[in-house]
mmCIF file of C-alpha atoms in Angstrom:
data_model
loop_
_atom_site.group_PDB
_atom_site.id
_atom_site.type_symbol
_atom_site.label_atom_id
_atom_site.label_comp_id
_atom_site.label_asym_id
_atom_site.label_seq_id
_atom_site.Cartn_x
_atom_site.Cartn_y
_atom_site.Cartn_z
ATOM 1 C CA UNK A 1 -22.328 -9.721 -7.706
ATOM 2 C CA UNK A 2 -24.393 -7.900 -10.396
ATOM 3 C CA UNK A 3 -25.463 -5.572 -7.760
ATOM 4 C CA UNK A 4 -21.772 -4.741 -6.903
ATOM 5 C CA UNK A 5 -20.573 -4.327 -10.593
ATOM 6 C CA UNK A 6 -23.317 -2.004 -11.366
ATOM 7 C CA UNK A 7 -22.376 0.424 -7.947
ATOM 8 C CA UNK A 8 -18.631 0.345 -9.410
ATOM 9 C CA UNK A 9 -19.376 1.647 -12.815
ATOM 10 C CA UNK A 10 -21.467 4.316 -10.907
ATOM 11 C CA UNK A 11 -18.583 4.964 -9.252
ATOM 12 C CA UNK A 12 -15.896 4.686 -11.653
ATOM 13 C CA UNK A 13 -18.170 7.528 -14.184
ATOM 14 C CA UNK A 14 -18.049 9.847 -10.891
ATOM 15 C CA UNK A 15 -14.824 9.616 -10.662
ATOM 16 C CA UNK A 16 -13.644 9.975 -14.263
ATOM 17 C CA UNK A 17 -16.577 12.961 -14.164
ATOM 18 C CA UNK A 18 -14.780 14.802 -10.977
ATOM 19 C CA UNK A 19 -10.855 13.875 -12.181
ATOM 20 C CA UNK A 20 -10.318 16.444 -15.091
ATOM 21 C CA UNK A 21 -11.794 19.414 -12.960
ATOM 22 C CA UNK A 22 -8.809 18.888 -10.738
ATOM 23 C CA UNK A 23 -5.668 20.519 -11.767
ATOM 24 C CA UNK A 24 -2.588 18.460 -11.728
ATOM 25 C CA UNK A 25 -0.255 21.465 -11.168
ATOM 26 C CA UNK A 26 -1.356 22.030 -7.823
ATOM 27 C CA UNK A 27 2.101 22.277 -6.018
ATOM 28 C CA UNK A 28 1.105 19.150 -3.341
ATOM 29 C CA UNK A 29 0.170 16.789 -6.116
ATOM 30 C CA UNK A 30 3.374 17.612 -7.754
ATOM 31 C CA UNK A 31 5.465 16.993 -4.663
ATOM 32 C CA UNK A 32 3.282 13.702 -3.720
ATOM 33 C CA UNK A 33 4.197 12.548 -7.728
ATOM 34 C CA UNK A 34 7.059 13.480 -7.128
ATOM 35 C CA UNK A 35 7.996 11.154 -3.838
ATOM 36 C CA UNK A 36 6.061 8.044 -5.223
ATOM 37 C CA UNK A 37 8.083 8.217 -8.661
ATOM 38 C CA UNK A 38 11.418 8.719 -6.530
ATOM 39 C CA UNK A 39 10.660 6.066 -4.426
ATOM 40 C CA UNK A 40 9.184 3.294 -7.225
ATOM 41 C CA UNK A 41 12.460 4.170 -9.152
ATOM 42 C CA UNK A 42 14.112 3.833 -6.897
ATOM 43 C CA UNK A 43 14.326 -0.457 -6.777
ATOM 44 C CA UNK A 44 13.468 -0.112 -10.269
ATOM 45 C CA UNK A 45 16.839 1.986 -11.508
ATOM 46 C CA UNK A 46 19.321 -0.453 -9.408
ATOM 47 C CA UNK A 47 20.123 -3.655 -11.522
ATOM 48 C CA UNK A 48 21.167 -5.392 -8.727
ATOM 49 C CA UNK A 49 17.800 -5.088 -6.848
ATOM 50 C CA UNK A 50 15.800 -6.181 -10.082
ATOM 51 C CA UNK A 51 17.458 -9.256 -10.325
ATOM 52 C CA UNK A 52 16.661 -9.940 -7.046
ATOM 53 C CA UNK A 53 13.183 -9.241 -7.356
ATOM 54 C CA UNK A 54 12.277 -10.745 -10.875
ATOM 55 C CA UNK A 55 13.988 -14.126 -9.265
ATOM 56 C CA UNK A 56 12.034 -14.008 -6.506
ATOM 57 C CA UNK A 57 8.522 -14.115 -9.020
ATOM 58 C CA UNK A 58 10.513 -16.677 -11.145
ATOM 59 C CA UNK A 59 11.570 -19.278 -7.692
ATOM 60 C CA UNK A 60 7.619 -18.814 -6.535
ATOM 61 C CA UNK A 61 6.519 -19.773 -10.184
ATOM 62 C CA UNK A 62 8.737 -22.973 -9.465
ATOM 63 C CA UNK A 63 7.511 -23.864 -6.424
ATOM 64 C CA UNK A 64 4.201 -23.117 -7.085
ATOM 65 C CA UNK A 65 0.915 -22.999 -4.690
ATOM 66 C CA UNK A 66 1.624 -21.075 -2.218
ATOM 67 C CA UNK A 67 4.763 -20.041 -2.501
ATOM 68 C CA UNK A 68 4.112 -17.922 -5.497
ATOM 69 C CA UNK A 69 1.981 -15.289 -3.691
ATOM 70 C CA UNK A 70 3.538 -15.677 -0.212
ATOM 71 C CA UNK A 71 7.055 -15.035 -1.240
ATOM 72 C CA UNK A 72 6.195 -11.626 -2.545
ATOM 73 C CA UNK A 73 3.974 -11.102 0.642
ATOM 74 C CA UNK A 74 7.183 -12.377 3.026
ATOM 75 C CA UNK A 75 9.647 -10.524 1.318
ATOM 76 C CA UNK A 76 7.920 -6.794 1.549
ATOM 77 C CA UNK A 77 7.162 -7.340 5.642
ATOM 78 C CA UNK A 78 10.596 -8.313 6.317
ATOM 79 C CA UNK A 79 12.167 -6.042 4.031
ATOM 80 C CA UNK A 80 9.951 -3.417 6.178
ATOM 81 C CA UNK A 81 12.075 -5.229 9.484
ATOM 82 C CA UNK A 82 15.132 -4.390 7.427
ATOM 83 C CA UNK A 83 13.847 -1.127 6.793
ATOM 84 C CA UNK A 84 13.534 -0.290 10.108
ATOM 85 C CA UNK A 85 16.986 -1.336 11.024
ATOM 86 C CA UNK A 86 18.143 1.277 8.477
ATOM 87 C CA UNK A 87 15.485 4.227 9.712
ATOM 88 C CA UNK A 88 16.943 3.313 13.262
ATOM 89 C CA UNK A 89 20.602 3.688 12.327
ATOM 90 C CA UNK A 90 21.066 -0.204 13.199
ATOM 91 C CA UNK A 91 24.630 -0.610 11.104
ATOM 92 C CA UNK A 92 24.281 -4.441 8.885
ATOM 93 C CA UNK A 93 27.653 -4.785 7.635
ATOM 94 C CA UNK A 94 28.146 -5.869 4.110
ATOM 95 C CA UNK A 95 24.962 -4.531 2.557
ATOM 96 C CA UNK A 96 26.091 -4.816 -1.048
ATOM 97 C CA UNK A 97 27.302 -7.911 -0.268
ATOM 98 C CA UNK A 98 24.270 -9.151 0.933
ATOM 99 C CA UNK A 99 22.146 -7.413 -1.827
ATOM 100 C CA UNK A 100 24.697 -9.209 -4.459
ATOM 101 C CA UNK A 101 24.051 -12.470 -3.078
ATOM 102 C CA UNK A 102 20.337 -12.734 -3.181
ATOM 103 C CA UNK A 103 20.931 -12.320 -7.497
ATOM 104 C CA UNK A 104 23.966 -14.911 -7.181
ATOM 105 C CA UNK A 105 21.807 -17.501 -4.742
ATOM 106 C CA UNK A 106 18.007 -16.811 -5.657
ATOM 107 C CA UNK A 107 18.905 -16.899 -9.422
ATOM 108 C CA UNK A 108 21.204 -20.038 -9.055
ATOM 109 C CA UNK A 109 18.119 -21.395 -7.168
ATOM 110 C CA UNK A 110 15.981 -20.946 -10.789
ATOM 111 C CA UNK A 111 18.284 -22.112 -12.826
ATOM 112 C CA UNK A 112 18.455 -25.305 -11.218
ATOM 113 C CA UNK A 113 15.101 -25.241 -10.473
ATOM 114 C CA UNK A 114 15.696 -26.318 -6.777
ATOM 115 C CA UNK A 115 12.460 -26.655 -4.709
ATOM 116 C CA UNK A 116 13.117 -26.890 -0.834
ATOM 117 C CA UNK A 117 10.111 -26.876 1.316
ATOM 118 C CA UNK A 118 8.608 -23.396 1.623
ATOM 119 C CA UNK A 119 9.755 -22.712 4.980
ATOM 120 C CA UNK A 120 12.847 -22.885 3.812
ATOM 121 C CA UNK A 121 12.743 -21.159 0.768
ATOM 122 C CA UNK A 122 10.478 -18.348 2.699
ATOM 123 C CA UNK A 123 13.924 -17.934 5.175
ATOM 124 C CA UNK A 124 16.112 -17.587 1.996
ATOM 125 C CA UNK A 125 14.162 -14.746 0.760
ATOM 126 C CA UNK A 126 13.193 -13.606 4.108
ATOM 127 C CA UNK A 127 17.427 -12.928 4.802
ATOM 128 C CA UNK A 128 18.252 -11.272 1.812
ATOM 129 C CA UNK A 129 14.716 -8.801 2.425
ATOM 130 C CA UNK A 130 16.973 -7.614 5.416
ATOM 131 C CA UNK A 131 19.478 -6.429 2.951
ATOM 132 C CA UNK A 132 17.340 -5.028 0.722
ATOM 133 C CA UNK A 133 15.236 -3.657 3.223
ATOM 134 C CA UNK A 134 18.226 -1.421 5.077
ATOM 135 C CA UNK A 135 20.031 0.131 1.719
ATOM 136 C CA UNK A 136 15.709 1.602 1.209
ATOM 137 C CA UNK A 137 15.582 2.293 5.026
ATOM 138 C CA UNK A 138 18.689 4.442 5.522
ATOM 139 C CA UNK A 139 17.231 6.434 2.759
ATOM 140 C CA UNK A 140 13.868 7.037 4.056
ATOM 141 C CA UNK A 141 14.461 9.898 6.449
ATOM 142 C CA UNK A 142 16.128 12.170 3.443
ATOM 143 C CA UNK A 143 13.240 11.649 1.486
ATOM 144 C CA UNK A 144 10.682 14.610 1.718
ATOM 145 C CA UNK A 145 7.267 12.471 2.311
ATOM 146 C CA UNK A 146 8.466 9.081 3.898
ATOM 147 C CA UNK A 147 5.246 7.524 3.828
ATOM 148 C CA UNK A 148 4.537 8.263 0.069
ATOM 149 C CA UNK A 149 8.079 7.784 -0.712
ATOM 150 C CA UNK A 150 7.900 4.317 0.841
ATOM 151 C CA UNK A 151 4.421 3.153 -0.807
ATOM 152 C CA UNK A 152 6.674 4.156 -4.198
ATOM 153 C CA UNK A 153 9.251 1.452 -3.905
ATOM 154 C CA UNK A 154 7.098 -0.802 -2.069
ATOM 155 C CA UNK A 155 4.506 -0.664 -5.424
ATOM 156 C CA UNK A 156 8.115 -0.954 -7.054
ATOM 157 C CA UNK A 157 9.637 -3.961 -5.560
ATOM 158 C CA UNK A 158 6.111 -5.808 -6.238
ATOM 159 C CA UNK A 159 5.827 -5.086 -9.589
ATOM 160 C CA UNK A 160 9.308 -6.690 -9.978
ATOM 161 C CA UNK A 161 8.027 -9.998 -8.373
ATOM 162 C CA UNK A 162 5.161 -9.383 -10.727
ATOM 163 C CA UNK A 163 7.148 -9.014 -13.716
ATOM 164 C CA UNK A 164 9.297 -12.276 -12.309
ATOM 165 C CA UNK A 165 5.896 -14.006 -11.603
ATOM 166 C CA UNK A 166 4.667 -13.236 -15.358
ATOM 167 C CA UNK A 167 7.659 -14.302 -16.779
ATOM 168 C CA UNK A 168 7.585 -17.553 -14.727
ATOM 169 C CA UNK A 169 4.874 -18.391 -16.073
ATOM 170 C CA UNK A 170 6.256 -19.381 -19.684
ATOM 171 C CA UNK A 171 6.843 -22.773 -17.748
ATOM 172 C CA UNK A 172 3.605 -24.019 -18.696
ATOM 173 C CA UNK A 173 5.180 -25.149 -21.835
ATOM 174 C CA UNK A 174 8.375 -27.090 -22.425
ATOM 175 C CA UNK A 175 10.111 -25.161 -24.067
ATOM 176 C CA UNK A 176 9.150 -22.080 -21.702
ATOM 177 C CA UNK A 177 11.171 -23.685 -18.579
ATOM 178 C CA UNK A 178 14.207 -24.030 -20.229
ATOM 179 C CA UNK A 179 14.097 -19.819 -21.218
ATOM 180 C CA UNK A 180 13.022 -19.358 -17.818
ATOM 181 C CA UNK A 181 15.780 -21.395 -16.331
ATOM 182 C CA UNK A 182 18.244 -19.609 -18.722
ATOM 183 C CA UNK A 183 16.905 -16.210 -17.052
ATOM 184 C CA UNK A 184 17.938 -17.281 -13.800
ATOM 185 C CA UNK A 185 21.373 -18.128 -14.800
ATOM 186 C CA UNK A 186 21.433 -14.860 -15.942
ATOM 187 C CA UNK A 187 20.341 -13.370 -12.993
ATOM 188 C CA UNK A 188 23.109 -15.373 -11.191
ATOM 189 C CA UNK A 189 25.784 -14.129 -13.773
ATOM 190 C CA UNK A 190 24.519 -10.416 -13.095
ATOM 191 C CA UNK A 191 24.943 -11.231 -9.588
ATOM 192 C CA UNK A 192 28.025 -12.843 -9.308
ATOM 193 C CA UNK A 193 29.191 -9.549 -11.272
ATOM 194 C CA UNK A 194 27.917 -7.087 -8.445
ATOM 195 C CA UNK A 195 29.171 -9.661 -6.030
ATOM 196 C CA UNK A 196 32.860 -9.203 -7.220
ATOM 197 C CA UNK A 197 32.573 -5.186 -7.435
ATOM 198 C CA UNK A 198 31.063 -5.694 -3.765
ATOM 199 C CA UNK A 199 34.241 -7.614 -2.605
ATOM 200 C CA UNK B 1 -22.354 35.214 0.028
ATOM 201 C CA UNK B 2 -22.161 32.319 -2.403
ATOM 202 C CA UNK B 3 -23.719 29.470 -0.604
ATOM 203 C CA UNK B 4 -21.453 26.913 -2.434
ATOM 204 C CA UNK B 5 -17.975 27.335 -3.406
ATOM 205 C CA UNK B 6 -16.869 25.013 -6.162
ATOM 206 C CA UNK B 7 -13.101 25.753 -5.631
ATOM 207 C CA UNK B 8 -13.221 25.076 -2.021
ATOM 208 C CA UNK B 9 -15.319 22.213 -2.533
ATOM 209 C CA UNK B 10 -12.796 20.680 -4.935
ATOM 210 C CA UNK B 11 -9.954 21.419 -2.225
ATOM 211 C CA UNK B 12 -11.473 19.407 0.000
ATOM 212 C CA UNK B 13 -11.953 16.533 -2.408
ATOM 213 C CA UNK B 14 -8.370 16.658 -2.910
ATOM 214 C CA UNK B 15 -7.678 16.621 0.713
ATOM 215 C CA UNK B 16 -7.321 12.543 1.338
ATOM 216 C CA UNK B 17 -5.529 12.178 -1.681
ATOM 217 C CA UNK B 18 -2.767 14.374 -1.006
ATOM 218 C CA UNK B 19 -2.448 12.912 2.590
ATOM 219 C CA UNK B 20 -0.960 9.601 2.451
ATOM 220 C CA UNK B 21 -1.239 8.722 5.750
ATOM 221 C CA UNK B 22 -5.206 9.383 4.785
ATOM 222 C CA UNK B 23 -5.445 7.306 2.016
ATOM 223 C CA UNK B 24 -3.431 4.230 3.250
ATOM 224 C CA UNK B 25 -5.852 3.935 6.124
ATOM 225 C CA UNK B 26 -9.191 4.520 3.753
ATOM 226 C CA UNK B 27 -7.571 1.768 1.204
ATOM 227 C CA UNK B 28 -6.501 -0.768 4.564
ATOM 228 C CA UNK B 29 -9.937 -0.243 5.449
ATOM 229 C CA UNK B 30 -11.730 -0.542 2.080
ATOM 230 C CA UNK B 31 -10.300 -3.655 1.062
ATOM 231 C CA UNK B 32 -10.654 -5.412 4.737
ATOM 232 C CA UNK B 33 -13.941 -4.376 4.415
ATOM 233 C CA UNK B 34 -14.548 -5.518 1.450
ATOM 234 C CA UNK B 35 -12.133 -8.965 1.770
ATOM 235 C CA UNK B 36 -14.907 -10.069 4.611
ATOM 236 C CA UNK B 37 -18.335 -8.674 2.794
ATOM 237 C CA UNK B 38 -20.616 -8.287 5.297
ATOM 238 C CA UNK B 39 -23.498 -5.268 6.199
ATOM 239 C CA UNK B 40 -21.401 -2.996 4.209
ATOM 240 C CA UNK B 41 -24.319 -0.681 4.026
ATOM 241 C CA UNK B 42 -24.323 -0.076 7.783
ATOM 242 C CA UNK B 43 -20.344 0.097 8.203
ATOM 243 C CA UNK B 44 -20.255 2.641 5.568
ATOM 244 C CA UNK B 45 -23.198 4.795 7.485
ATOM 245 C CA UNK B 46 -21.553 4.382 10.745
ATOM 246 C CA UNK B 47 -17.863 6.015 9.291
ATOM 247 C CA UNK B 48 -20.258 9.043 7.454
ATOM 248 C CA UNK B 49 -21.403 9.402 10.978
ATOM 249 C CA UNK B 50 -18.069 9.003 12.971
ATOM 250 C CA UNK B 51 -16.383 11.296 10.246
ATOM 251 C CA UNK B 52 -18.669 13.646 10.935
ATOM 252 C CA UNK B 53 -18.790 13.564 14.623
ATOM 253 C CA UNK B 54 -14.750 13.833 14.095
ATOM 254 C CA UNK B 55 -15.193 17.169 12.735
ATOM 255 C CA UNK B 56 -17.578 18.901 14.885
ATOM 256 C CA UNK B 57 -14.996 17.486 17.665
ATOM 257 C CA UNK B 58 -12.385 19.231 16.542
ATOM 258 C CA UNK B 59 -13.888 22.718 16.337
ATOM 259 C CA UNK B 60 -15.083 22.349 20.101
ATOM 260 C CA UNK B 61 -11.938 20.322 21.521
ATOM 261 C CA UNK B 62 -8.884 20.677 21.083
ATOM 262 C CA UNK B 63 -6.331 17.550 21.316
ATOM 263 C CA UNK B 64 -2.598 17.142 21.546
ATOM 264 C CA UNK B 65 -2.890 13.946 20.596
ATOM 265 C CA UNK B 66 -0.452 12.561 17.383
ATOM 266 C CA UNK B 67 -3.249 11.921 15.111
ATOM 267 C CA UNK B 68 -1.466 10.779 12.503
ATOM 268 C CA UNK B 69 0.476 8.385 14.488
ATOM 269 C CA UNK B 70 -2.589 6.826 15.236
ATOM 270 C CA UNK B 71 -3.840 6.786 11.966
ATOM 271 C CA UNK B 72 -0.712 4.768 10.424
ATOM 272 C CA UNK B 73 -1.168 2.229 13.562
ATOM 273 C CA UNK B 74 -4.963 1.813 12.549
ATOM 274 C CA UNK B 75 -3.704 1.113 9.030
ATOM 275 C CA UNK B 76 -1.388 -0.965 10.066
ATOM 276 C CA UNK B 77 -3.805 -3.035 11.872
ATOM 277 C CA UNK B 78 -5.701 -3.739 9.331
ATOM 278 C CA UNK B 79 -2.849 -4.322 6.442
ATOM 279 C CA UNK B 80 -1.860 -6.778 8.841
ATOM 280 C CA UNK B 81 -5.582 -8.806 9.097
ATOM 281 C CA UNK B 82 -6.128 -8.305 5.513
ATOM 282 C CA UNK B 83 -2.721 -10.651 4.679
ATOM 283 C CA UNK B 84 -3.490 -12.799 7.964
ATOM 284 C CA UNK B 85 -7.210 -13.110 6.129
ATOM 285 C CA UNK B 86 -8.848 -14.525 9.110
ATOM 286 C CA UNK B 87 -12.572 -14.520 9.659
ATOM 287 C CA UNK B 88 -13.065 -11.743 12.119
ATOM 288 C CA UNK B 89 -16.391 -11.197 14.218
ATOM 289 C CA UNK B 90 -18.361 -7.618 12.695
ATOM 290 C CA UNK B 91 -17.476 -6.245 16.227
ATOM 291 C CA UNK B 92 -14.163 -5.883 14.996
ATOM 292 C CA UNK B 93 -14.661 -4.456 11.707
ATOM 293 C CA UNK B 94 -17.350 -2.402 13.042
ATOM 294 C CA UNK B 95 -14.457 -0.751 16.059
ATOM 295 C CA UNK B 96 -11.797 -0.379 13.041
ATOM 296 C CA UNK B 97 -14.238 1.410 11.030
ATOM 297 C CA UNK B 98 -15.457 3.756 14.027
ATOM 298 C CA UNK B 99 -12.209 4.808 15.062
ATOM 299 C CA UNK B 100 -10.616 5.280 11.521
ATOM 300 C CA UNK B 101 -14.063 7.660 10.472
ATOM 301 C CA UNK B 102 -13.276 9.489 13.904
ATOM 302 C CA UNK B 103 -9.577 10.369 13.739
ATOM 303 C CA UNK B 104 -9.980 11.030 10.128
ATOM 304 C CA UNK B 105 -12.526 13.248 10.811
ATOM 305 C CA UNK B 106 -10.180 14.919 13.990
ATOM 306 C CA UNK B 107 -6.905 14.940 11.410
ATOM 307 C CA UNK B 108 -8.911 16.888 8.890
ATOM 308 C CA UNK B 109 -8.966 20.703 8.353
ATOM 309 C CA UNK B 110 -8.413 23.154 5.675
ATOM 310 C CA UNK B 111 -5.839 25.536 6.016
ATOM 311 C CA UNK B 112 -6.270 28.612 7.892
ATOM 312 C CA UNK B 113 -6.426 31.956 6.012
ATOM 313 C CA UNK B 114 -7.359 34.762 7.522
ATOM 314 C CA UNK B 115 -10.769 36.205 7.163
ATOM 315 C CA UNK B 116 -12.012 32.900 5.876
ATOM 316 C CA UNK B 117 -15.471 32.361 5.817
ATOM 317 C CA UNK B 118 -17.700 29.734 7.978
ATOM 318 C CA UNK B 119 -18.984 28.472 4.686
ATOM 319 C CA UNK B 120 -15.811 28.285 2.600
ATOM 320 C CA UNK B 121 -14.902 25.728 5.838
ATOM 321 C CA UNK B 122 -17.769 24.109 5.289
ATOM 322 C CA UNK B 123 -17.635 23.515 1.187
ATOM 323 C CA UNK B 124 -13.862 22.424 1.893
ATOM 324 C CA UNK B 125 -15.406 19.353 4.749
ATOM 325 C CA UNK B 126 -18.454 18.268 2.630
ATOM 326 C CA UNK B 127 -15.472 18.056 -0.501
ATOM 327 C CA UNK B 128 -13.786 16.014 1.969
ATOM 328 C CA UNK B 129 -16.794 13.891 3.428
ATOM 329 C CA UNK B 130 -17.666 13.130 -0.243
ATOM 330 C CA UNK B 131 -14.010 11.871 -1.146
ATOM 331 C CA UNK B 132 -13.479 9.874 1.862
ATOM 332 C CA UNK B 133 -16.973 8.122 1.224
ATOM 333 C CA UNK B 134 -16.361 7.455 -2.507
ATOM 334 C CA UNK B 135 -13.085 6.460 -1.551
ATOM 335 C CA UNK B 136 -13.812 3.866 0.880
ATOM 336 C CA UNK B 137 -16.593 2.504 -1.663
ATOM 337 C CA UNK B 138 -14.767 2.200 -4.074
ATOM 338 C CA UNK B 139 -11.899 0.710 -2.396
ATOM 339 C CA UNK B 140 -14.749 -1.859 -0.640
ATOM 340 C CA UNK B 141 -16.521 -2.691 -3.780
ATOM 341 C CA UNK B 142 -12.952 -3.486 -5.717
ATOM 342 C CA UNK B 143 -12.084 -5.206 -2.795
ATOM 343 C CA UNK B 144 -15.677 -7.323 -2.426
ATOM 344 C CA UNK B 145 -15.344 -8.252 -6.305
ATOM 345 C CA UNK B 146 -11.136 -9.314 -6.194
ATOM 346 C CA UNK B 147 -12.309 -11.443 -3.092
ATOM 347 C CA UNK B 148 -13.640 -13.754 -5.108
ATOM 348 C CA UNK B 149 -10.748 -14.188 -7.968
ATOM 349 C CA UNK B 150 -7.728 -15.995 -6.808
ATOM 350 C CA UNK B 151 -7.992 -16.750 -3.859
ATOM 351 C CA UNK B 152 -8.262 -13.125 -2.931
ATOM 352 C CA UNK B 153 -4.648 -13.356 -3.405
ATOM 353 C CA UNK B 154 -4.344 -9.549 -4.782
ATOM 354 C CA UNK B 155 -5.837 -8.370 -1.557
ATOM 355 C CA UNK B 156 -3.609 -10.077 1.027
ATOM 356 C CA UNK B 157 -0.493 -8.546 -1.267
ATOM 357 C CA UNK B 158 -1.944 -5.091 -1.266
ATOM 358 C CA UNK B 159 -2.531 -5.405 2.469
ATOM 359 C CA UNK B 160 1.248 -6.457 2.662
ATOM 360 C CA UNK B 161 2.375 -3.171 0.809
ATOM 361 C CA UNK B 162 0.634 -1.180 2.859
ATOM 362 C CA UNK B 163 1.615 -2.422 6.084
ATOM 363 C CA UNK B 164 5.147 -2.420 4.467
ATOM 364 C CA UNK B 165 5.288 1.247 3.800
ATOM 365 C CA UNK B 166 3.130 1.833 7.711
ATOM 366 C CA UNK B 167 6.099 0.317 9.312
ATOM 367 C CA UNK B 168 8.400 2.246 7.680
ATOM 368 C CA UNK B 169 6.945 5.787 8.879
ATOM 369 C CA UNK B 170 5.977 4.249 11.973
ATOM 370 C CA UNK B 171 9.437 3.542 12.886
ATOM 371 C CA UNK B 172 10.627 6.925 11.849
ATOM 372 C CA UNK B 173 8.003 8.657 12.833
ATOM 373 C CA UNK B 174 8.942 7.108 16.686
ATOM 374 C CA UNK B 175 12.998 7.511 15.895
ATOM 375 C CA UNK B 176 12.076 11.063 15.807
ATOM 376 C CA UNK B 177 10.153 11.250 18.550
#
């Protein structure tokens, strides 16, 4: 363990030695900075998709061990599935719809703090990742690097369930699980709000 | 004739940071490596090796072969056993590791200008030996010391990012095939 910190520091000074000889304006950097920030904005900028994700942290915090780290590992592979539905041109009616009703259900599902087995709770999330998935998917081929676009809102979306996940965690105390409750009505509310522009 | 060029050098240091498909494998591999901690010494002297052979490959053969197609499948692969978190035999590390330092080595080359010199070339692949190594150690050594913390939990969701985003391109990569 010692052994292995002291061979990261080396490595950490080499890099931070070698990083400002490199010129940030190089016209490839730009363009790769470019599609990462387009695509981590891209989940980020939608309301509707942050509620989503911030109640998905917030339901794992509630259902604790192991659902807290395997929702936000389900819901990024199937998104991917939905994803690819959207790359392929695969139509999913009712997209909005969908996306709507993961804030109305997921946050409804906080602020009654209902805890189904995880199986079921992993389907839940699992189905609305399809929706998600498809509105990033059919925007994937416009973007001009896919792959870095992708890793952008993919770093995106997790930080969300991070942020949720943080924020879940006030329910150590008290006090803490009633504001975190409160949140997911909110999320619900915001939901129910995109819901009826949806319909 | 300078013997070493710093600004080719430093191009080739660049080189698997500006290619995505690049770094997601080197990460993938990195943190599997480091996720299952064992002989990393000899893995990382067997990719210097295959990385090498990979370039002295490609200026005698030539391939039509999608490398980067490959390269997202291999990164993939080992997103995907980095989240599954299984206790693999070295035999498969070890195979990962060879063919990853081998197509990354084939997939690598500087841009053709004409009238280049033999040893610009060669400042831009030592730039781009050196980042690839660093890279993978570092990723290996983060990887090796989040293991332990957690459950290794941060690993297994990095691994599921990554093979988020590889089935993504893979998919459009084969719609427009």
């Amino acid at each position: 363990m010692q052994m292995i910190k002291k061979h990261l520091t080396a490595l950490l000074l080499i890099t931070i030695i070698i990083l400002p000889s490199l010129t940030f304006a190089h016209s490839d950097i730009a363009s790769l900075q470019g599609g990462f920030s387009s695509g981590f904005m891209h989940p980020i900028l939608g309301l509707d998709h942050v509620v989503a994700m911030v109640a998905v942290g917030l339901w794992g915090v509630f259902l604790g061990r192991p659902a807290i780290w395997i929702l936000p590992i389900i819901f990024p592979l199937v998104m991917a599935f939905g994803g690819a539905l959207g790359v392929v041109g695969v139509p999913i009616s009712g997209i909005e719809i969908g996306i709507a009703l993961s804030g109305v259900l997921l946050g409804l599902a906080v602020a009654f703090a209902f805890t189904p087995p995880l199986w079921v709770a992993a389907i839940i999330v699992g189905a609305f990742a399809i929706f998600h998935g498809h509105a990033h998917g059919t925007e994937l081929p416009n973007a001009t690097g896919p792959l870095i676009y992708s890793l952008g809102f993919v770093t995106g979306t997790g930080l969300l369930h991070l942020l949720g996940i943080t924020f879940g965690e006030l329910t150590r105390w008290p006090w803490g699980s009633k504001v975190v409750r409160i949140g997911g009505a909110t999320i619900a509310c915001i939901g129910a709000a995109f819901l009826l522009q949806a319909l | 004739m300078d013997f070493f060029s710093s600004t080719w050098f430093m191009q080739g240091v660049w080189h698997p940071l500006q290619t995505p498909a690049h770094l997601i494998l080197v990460v993938a591999l990195g943190v599997l490596i480091g996720q299952h901690g064992q002989r990393l010494r000899v893995i990382l002297l067997v990719f210097a090796i295959l990385l090498t052979m990979g370039f002295v490959i490609k200026q005698m053969v030539t391939f039509n072969l999608n490398k980067e197609l490959i390269i997202v499948v291999l990164a993939l692969i080992s997103s995907v056993l980095i989240i599954l978190r299984l206790t693999l035999p070295s035999t498969i590390i070890f195979l990962l590791t060879l063919l990853s330092g081998i197509l990354l080595g084939l997939d690598s080359s500087p841009i053709f200008i004409p009238g280049m010199g033999e040893s610009s070339r060669n400042n831009w692949l030592l730039g781009t030996s050196v980042s690839f190594y660093l890279s993978l150690t570092l990723m290996m050594l983060i990887s090796t010391l989040l293991n332990k913390y957690w459950n290794g939990i941060i690993l297994r969701v990095l691994g599921s990012w990554i093979a988020t985003s590889a089935i993504f391109v893979l998919t459009l990569m084969l719609v427009k095939h």
